[in-house]
Coordinates of C-alpha atoms in Angstrom, one line a residue:
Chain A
X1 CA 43.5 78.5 147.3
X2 CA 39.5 78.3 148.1
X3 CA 39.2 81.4 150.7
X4 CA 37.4 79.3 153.2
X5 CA 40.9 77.0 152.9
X6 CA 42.9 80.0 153.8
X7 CA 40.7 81.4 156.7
X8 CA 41.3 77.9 158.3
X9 CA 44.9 77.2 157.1
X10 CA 46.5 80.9 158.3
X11 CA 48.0 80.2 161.9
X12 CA 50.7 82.3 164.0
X13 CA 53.8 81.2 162.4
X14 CA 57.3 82.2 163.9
X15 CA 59.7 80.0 162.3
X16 CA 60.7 80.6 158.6
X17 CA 62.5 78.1 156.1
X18 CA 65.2 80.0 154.0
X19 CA 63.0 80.3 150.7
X20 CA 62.4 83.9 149.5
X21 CA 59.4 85.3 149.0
X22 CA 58.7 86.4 145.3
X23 CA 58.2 89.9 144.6
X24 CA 55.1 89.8 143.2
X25 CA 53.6 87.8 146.0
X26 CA 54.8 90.4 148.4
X27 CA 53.2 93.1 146.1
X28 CA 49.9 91.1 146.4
X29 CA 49.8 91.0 150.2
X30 CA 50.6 94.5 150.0
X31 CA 47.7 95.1 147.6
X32 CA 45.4 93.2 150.1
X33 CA 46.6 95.8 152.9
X34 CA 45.6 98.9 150.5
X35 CA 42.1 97.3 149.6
X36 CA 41.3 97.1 153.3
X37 CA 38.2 99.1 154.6
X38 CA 38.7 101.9 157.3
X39 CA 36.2 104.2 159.0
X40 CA 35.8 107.0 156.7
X41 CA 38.1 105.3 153.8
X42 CA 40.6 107.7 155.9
X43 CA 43.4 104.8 155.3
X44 CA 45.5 105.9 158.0
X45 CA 47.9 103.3 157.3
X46 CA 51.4 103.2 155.6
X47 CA 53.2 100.1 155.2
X48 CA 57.0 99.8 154.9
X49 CA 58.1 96.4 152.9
X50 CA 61.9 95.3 155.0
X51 CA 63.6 92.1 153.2
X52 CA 67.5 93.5 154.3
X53 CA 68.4 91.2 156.4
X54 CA 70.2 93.0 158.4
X55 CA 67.2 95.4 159.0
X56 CA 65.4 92.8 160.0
X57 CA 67.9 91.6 162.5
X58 CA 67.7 94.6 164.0
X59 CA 63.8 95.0 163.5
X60 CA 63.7 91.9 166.0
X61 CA 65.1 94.1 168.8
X62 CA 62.1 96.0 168.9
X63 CA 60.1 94.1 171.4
X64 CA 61.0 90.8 173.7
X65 CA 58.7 88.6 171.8
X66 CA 60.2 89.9 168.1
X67 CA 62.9 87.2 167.6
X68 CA 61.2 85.9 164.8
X69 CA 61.5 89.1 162.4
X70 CA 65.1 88.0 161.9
X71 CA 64.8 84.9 160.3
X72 CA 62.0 85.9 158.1
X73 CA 61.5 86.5 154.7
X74 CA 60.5 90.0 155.1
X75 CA 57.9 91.9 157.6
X76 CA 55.8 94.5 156.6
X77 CA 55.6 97.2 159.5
X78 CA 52.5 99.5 160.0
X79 CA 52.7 102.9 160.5
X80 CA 50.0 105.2 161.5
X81 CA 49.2 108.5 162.5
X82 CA 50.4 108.8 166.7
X83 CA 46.4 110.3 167.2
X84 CA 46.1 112.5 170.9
X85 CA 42.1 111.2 171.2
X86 CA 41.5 108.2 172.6
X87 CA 38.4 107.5 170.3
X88 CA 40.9 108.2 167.5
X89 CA 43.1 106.6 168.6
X90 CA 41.2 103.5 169.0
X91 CA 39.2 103.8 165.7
X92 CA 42.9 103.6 164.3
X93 CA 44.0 100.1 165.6
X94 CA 40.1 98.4 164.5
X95 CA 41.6 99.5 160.9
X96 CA 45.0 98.1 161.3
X97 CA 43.8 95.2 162.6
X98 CA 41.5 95.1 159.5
X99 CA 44.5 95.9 157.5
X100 CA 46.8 93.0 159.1
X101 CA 43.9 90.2 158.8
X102 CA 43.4 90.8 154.8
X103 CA 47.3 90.6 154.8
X104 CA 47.8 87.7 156.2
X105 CA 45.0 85.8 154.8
X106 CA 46.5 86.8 151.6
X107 CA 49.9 85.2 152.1
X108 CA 48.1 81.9 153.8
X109 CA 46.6 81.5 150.6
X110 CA 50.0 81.9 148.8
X111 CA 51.2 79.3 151.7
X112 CA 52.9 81.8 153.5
X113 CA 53.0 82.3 157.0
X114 CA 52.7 85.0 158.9
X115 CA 53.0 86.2 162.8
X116 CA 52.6 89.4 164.7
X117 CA 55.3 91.4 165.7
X118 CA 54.5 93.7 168.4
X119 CA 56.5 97.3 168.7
X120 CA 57.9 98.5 172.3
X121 CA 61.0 100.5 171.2
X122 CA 59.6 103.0 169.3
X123 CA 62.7 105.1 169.1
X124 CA 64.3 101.8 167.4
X125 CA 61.7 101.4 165.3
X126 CA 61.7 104.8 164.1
X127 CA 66.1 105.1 163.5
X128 CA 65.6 102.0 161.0
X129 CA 62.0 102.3 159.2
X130 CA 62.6 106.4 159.3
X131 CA 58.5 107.0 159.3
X132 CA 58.3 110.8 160.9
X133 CA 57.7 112.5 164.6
X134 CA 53.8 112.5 163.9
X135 CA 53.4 108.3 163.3
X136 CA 54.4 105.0 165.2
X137 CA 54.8 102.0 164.6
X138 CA 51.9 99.9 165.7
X139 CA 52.9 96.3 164.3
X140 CA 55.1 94.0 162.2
X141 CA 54.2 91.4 160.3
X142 CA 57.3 89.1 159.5
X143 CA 56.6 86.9 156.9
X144 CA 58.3 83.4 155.5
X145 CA 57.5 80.0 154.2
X146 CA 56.8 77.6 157.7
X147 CA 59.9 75.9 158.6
X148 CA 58.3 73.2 159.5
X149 CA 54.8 72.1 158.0
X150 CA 52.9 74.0 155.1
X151 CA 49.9 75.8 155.7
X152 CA 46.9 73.1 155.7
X153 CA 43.1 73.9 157.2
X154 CA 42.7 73.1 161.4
X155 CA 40.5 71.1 162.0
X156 CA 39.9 72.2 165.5
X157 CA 42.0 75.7 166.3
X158 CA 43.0 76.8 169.8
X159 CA 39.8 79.4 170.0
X160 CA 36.8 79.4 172.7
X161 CA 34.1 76.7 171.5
X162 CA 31.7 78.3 169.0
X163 CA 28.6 77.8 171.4
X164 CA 30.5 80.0 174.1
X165 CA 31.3 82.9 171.2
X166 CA 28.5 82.8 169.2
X167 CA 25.0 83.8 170.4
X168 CA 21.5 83.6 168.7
X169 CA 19.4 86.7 168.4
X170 CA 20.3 87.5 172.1
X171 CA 23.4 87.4 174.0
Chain B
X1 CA 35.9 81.7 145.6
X2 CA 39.7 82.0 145.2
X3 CA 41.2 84.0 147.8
X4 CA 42.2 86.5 145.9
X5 CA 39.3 87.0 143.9
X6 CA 36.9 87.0 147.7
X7 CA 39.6 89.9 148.8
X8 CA 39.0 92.1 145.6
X9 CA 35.4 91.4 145.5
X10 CA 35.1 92.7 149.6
X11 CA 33.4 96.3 148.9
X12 CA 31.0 98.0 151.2
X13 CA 27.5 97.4 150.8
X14 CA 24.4 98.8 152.1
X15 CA 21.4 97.5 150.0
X16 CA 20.3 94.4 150.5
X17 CA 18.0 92.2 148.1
X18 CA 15.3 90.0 150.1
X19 CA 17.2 87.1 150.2
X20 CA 17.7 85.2 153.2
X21 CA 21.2 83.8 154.3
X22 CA 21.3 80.0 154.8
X23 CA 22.3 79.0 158.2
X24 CA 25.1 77.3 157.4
X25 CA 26.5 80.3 155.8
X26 CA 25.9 82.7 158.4
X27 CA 27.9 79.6 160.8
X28 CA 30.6 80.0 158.2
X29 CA 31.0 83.3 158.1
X30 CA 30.9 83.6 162.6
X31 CA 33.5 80.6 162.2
X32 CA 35.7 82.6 160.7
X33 CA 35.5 85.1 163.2
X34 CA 36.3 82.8 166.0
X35 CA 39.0 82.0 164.5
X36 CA 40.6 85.2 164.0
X37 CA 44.1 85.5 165.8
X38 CA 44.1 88.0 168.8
X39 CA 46.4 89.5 171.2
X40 CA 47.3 86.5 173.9
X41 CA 45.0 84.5 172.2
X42 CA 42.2 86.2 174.5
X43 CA 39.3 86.4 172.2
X44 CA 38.1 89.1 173.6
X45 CA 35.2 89.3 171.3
X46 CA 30.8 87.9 171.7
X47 CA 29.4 87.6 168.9
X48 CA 25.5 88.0 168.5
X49 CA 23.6 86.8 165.8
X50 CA 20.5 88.2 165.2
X51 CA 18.0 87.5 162.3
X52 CA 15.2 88.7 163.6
X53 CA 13.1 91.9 161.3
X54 CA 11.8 93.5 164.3
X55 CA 14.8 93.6 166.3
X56 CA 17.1 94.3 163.2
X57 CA 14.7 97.6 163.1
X58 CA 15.4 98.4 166.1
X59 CA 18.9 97.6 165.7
X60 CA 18.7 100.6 163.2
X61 CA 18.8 103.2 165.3
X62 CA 22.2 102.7 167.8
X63 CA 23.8 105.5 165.1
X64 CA 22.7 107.7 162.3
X65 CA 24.4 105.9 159.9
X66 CA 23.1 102.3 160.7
X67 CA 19.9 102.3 158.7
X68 CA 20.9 99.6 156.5
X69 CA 20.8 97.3 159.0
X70 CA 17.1 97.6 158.7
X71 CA 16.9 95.7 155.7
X72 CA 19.7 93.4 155.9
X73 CA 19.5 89.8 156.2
X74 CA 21.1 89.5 159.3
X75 CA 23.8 91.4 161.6
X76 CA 26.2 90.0 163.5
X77 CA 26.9 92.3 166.3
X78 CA 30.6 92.3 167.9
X79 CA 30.6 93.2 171.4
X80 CA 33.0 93.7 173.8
X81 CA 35.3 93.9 176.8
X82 CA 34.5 98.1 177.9
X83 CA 38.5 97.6 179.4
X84 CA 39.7 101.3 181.5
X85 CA 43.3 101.2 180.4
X86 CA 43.2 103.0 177.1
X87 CA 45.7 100.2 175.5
X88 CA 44.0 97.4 176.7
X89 CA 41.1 99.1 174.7
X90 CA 43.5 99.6 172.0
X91 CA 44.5 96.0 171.6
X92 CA 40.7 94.8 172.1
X93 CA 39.7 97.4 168.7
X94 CA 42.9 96.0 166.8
X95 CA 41.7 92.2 167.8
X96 CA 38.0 93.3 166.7
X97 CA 39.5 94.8 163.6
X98 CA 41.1 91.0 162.4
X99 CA 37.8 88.9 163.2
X100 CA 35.8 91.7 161.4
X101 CA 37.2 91.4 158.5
X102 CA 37.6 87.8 158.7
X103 CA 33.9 87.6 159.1
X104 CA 33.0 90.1 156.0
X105 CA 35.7 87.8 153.3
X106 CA 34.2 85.0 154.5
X107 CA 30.9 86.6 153.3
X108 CA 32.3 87.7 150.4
X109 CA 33.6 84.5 149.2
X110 CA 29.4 83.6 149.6
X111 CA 28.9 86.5 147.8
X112 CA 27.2 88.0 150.5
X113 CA 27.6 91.9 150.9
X114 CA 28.3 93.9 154.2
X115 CA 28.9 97.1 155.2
X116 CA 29.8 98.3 158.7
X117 CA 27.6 100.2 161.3
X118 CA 29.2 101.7 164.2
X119 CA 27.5 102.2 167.5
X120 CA 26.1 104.7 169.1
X121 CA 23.4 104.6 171.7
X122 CA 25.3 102.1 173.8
X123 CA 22.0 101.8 175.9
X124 CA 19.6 101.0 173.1
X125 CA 22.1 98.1 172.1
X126 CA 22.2 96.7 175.3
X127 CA 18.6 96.7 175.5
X128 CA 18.2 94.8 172.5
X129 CA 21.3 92.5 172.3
X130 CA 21.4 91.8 176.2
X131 CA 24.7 92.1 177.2
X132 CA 26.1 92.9 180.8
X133 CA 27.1 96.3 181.8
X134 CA 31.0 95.3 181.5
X135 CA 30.8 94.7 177.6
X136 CA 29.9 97.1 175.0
X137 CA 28.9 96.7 171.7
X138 CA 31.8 98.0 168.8
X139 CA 30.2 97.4 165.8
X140 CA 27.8 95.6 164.0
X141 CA 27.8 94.0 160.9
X142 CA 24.9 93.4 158.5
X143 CA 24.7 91.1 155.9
X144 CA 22.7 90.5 153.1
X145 CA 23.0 89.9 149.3
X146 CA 23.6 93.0 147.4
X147 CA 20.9 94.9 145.9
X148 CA 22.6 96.3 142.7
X149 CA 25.0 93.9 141.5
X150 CA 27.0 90.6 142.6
X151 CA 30.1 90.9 144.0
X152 CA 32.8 90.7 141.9
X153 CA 36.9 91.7 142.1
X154 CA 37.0 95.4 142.0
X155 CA 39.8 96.3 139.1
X156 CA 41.0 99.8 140.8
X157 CA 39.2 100.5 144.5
X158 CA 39.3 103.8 146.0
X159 CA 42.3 103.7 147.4
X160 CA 45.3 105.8 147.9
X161 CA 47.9 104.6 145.1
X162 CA 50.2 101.8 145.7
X163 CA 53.3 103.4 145.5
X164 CA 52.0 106.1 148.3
X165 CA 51.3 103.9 150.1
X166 CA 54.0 100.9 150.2
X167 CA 57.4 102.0 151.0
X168 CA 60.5 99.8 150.4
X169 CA 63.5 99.3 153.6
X170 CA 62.2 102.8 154.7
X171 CA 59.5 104.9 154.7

């Protein structure tokens, strides 16, 4: 897919036809994770590949809004260094969130959708992805084919119009 | 540009040829930054445009390592909500992290370079860029066509390996 077709066809996508995801596909999301820039080229990312079901139906108990990591395809959790700074701290999440965009404009473009997973029980998250004392997990990204349409560009996404984001020059 | 050719092709650069960006490339490239995905769908993101040489100067000294904006064709600077609660400020740098790099494979796919320059003097910034005392500014990003050679995929970046980094069920 043209990358300007994937920027506008990726959208928060929470329910998941049965289709698998093929391994190599999964590999190349990964792969667009590991290419991702971070402050320093420090990387301070690992990602953990679920597609057991049953992990994943318990992966979905890891926050109120996680429902949706059961029924999908796989997720990809983040794990990162738990930093005591808040500056490092900080600096950490502006590279996952680098991370998890170039991930999930990667599967758009394979027509797969994607939507955030966000990580409350930590202790839960820890038992079943098994990442060590020192990192958390900051995110999942559940993955799956849309249940009900395929990807296609929006016209008009639910954002702020662009005069109100964008300035010239001057804000 | 394919998707997955824009996402290999991303690299960081920091010498610009003379070229100037068209304007409906530089309204591509913030497009794709509004539409980035963020927490809530808050948006918590300005983004300011600036073209101008003498301000892009200037622009040049908010950090040490921000003298390539000097001689890019333009920098998009991404300011921000300065939130107390150090998770608010956490989820606003995660958010800022997805429209980045949104923004820079949207410029890629143009084969447009861009390299990141973090933010220093607060005050200088805010002099030049004009925004109000509850917003800072996280980053900029300059743009311009690469000096040295057209962006192309990258066959091995320098990355940590694959299998270090990807783990499968468990970490």
């Amino acid at each position: 897919m043209e990358t300007w077709d994937a920027i506008r066809s990726r959208r928060d996508v929470r329910q998941y036809d049965d289709r698998p995801i093929a391994g190599e596909d999964l590999d190349r999301i990964l792969e667009a994770g590991r290419r991702a820039p971070s402050s320093r080229n420090r990387q301070d990312w690992d990602f953990v590949l679920v597609t057991d079901r049953e992990r994943l139906r318990e992966l979905a108990g890891v926050w109120r809004g996680a429902d949706h990591v059961a029924g999908a395809a796989a997720a990809i959790a983040l794990v990162a260094p738990d930093e005591e700074e808040a500056w490092r701290r900080e600096a950490v999440q502006f590279d996952l969130g680098q991370a998890a965009m170039s991930m999930m404009l990667a599967a758009a473009d394979l027509g797969i959708g994607s939507g955030h997973a966000y990580v409350d029980d930590q202790e839960l998250a820890r038992t079943l992805l098994g990442h060590p004392e020192d990192r958390f997990c900051a995110l999942m990204i559940p993955l799956g084919y849309p249940a009900d349409r395929p990807l296609r560009p929006l016209r008009e996404p639910n954002r702020r119009p662009f005069g109100d984001v964008v300035h010239r020059e001057r804000f």
